[in-house]
Short mmCIF file of N, CA and C and ligand atoms in Angstrom, two decimals:
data_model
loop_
_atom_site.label_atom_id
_atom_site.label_comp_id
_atom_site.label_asym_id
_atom_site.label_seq_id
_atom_site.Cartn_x
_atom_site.Cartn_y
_atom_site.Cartn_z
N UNK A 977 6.64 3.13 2.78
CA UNK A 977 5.53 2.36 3.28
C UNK A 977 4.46 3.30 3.81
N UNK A 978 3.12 2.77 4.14
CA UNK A 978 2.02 3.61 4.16
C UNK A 978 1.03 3.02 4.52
N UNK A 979 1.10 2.98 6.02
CA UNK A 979 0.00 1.60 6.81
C UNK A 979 -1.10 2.57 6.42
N UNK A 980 -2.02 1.77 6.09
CA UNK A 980 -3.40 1.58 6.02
C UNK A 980 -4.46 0.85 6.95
N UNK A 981 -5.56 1.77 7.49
CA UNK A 981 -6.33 1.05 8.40
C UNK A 981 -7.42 0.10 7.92
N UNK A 982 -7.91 0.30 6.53
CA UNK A 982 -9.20 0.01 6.09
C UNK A 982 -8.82 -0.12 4.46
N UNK A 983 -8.14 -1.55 4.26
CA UNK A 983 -7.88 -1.97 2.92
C UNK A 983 -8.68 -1.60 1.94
N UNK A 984 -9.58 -1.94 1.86
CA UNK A 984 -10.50 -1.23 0.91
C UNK A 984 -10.82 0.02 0.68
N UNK A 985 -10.88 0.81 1.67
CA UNK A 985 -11.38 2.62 1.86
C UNK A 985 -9.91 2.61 0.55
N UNK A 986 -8.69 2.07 1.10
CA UNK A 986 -7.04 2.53 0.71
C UNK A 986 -7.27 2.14 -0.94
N UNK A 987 -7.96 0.98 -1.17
CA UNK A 987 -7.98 0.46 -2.41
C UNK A 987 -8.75 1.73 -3.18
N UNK A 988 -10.12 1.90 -2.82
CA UNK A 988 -11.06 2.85 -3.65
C UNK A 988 -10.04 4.27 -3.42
N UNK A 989 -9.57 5.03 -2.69
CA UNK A 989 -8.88 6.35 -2.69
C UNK A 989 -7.75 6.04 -3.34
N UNK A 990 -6.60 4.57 -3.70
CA UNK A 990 -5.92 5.05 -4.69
C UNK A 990 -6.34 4.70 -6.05
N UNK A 991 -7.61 3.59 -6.22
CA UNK A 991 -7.99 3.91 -7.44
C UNK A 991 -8.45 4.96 -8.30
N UNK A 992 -9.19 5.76 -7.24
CA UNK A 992 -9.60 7.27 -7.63
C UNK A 992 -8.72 8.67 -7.32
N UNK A 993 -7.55 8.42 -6.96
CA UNK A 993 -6.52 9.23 -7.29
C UNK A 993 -6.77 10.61 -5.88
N UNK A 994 -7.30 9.46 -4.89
CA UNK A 994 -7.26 10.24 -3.58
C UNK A 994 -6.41 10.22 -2.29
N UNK A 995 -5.62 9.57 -2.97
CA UNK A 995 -4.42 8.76 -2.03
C UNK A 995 -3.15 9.48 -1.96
N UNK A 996 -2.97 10.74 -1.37
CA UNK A 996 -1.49 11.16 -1.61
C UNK A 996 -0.47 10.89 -1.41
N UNK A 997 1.19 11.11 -2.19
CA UNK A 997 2.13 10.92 -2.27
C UNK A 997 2.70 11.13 -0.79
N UNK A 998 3.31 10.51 0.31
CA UNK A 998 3.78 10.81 1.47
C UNK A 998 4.92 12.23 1.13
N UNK A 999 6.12 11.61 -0.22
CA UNK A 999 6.82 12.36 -0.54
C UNK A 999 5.94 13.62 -1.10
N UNK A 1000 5.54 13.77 -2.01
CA UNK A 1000 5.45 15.02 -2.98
C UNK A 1000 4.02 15.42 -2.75
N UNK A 1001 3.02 14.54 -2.53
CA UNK A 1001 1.61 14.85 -2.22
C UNK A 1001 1.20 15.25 -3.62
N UNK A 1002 1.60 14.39 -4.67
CA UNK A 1002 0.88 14.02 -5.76
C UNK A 1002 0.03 13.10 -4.98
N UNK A 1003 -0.94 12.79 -6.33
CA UNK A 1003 -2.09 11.84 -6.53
C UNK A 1003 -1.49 10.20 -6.48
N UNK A 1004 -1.52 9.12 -5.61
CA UNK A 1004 -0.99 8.39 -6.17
C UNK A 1004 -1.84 7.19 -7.25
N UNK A 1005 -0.84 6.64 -7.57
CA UNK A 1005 -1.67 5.64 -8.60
C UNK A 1005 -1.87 4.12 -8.40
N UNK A 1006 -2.40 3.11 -8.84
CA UNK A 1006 -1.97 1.68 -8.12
C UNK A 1006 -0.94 0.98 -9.10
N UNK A 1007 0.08 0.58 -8.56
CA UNK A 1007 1.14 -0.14 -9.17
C UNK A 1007 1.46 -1.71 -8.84
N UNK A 1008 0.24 -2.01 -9.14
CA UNK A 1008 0.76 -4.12 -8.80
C UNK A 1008 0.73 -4.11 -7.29
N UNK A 1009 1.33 -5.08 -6.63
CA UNK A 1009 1.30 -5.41 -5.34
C UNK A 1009 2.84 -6.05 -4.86
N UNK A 1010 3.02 -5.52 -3.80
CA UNK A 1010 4.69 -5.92 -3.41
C UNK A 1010 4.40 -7.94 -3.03
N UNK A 1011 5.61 -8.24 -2.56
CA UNK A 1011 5.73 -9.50 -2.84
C UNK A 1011 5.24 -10.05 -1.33
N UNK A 1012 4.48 -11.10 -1.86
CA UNK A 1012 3.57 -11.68 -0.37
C UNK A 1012 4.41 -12.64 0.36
N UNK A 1013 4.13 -12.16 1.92
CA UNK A 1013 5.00 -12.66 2.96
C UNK A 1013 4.63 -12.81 4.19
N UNK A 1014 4.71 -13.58 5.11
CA UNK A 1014 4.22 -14.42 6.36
C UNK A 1014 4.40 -12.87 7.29
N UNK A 1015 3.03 -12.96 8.19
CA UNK A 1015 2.76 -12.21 9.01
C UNK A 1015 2.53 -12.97 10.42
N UNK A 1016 2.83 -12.67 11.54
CA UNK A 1016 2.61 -14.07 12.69
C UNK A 1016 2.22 -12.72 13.06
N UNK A 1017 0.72 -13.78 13.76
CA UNK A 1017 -0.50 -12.98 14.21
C UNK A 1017 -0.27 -13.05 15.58
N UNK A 1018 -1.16 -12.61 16.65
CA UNK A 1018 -0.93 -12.62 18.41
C UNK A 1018 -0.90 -13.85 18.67
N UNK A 1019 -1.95 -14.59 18.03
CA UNK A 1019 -1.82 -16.16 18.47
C UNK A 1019 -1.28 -16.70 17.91
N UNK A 1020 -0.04 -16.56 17.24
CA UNK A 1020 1.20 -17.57 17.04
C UNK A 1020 1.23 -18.24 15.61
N UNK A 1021 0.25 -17.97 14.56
CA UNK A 1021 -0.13 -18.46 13.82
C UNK A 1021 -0.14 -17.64 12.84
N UNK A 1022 0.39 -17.76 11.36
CA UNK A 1022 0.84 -17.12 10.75
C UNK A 1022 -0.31 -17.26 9.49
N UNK A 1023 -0.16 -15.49 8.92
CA UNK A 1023 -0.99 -15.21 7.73
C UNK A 1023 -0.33 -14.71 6.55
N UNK A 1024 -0.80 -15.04 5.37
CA UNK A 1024 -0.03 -14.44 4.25
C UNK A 1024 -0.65 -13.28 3.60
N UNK A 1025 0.22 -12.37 3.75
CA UNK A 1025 -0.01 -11.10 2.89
C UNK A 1025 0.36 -10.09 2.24
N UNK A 1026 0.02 -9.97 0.87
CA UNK A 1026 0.19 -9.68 0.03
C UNK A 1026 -0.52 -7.78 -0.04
N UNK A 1027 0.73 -6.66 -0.26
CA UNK A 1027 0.20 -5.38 -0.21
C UNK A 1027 -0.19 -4.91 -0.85
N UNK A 1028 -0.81 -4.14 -1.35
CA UNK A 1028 -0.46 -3.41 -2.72
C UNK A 1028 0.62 -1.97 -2.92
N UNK A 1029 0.81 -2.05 -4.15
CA UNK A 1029 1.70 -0.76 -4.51
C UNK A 1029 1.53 0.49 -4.97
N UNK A 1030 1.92 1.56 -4.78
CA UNK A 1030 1.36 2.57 -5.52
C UNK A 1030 2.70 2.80 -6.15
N UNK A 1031 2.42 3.99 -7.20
CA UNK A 1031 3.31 5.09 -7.60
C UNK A 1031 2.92 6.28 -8.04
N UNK A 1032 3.74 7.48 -7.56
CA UNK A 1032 3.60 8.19 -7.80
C UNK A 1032 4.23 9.07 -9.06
N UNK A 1033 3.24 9.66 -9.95
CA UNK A 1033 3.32 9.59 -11.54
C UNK A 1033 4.47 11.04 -11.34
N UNK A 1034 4.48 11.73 -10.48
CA UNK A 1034 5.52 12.82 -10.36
C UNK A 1034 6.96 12.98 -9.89
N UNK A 1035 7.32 12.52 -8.74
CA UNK A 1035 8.41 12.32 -8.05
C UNK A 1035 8.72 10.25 -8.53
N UNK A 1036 7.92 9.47 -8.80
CA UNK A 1036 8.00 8.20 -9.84
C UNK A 1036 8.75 7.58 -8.20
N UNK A 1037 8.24 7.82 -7.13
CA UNK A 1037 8.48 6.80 -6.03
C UNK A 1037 7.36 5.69 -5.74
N UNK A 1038 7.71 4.36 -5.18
CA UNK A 1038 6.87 3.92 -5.21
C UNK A 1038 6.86 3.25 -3.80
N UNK A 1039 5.55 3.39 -3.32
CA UNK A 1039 4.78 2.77 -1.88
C UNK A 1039 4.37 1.72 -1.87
N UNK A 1040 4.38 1.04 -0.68
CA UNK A 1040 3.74 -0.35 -0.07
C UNK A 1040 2.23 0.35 0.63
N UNK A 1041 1.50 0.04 0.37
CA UNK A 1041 0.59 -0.13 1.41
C UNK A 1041 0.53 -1.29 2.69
N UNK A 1042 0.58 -1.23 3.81
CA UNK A 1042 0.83 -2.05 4.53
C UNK A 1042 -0.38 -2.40 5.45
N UNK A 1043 -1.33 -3.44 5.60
CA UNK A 1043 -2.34 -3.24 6.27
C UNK A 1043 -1.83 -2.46 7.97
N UNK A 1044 -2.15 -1.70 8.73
CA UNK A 1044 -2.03 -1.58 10.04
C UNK A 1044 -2.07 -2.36 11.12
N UNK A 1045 -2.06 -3.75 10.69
CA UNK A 1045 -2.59 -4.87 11.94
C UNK A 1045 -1.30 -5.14 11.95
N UNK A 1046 -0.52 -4.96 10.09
CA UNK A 1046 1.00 -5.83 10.11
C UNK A 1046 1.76 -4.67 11.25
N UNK A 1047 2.87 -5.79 11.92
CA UNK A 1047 3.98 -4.94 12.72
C UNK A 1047 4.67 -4.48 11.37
N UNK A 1048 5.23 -3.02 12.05
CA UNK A 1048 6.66 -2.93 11.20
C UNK A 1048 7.51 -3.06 11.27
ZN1 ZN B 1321 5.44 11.85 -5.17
#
């Protein structure tokens, strides 16, 4: 996993292959999106969200991006 502060900045750096591998610090790539699931916000009230995925084309592991607001 690989919280992200700024979904979009995360989106454009792994579309453009600026996003490194935590493991290997390859380039990563975007791989689909992990499976969307209830987030309960401070006020009690729940949001659905859906991450995206990377992989990395070298070591072939693959990451969640996790927004930073989600707990872990
Ligand atoms: Zn890697």
């Amino acid at each position: 996993m690989i919280a992200v502060l700024d979904d979009g900045q995360a989106s454009h750096d792994l579309t453009h292959g600026q996003l490194p591998c935590p493991t290997c610090h390859s380039p990563l790539r975007p791989w689909g999106s992990a499976r969307q699931c209830p987030v309960r916000q401070a006020d009690g009230s729940t949001r659905q969200v859906r991450p995206q995925r990377a992989r990395c084309r070298t070591c072939r592991h693959t990451h969640v991006l996790l927004p930073a607001a989600c707990p872990g």
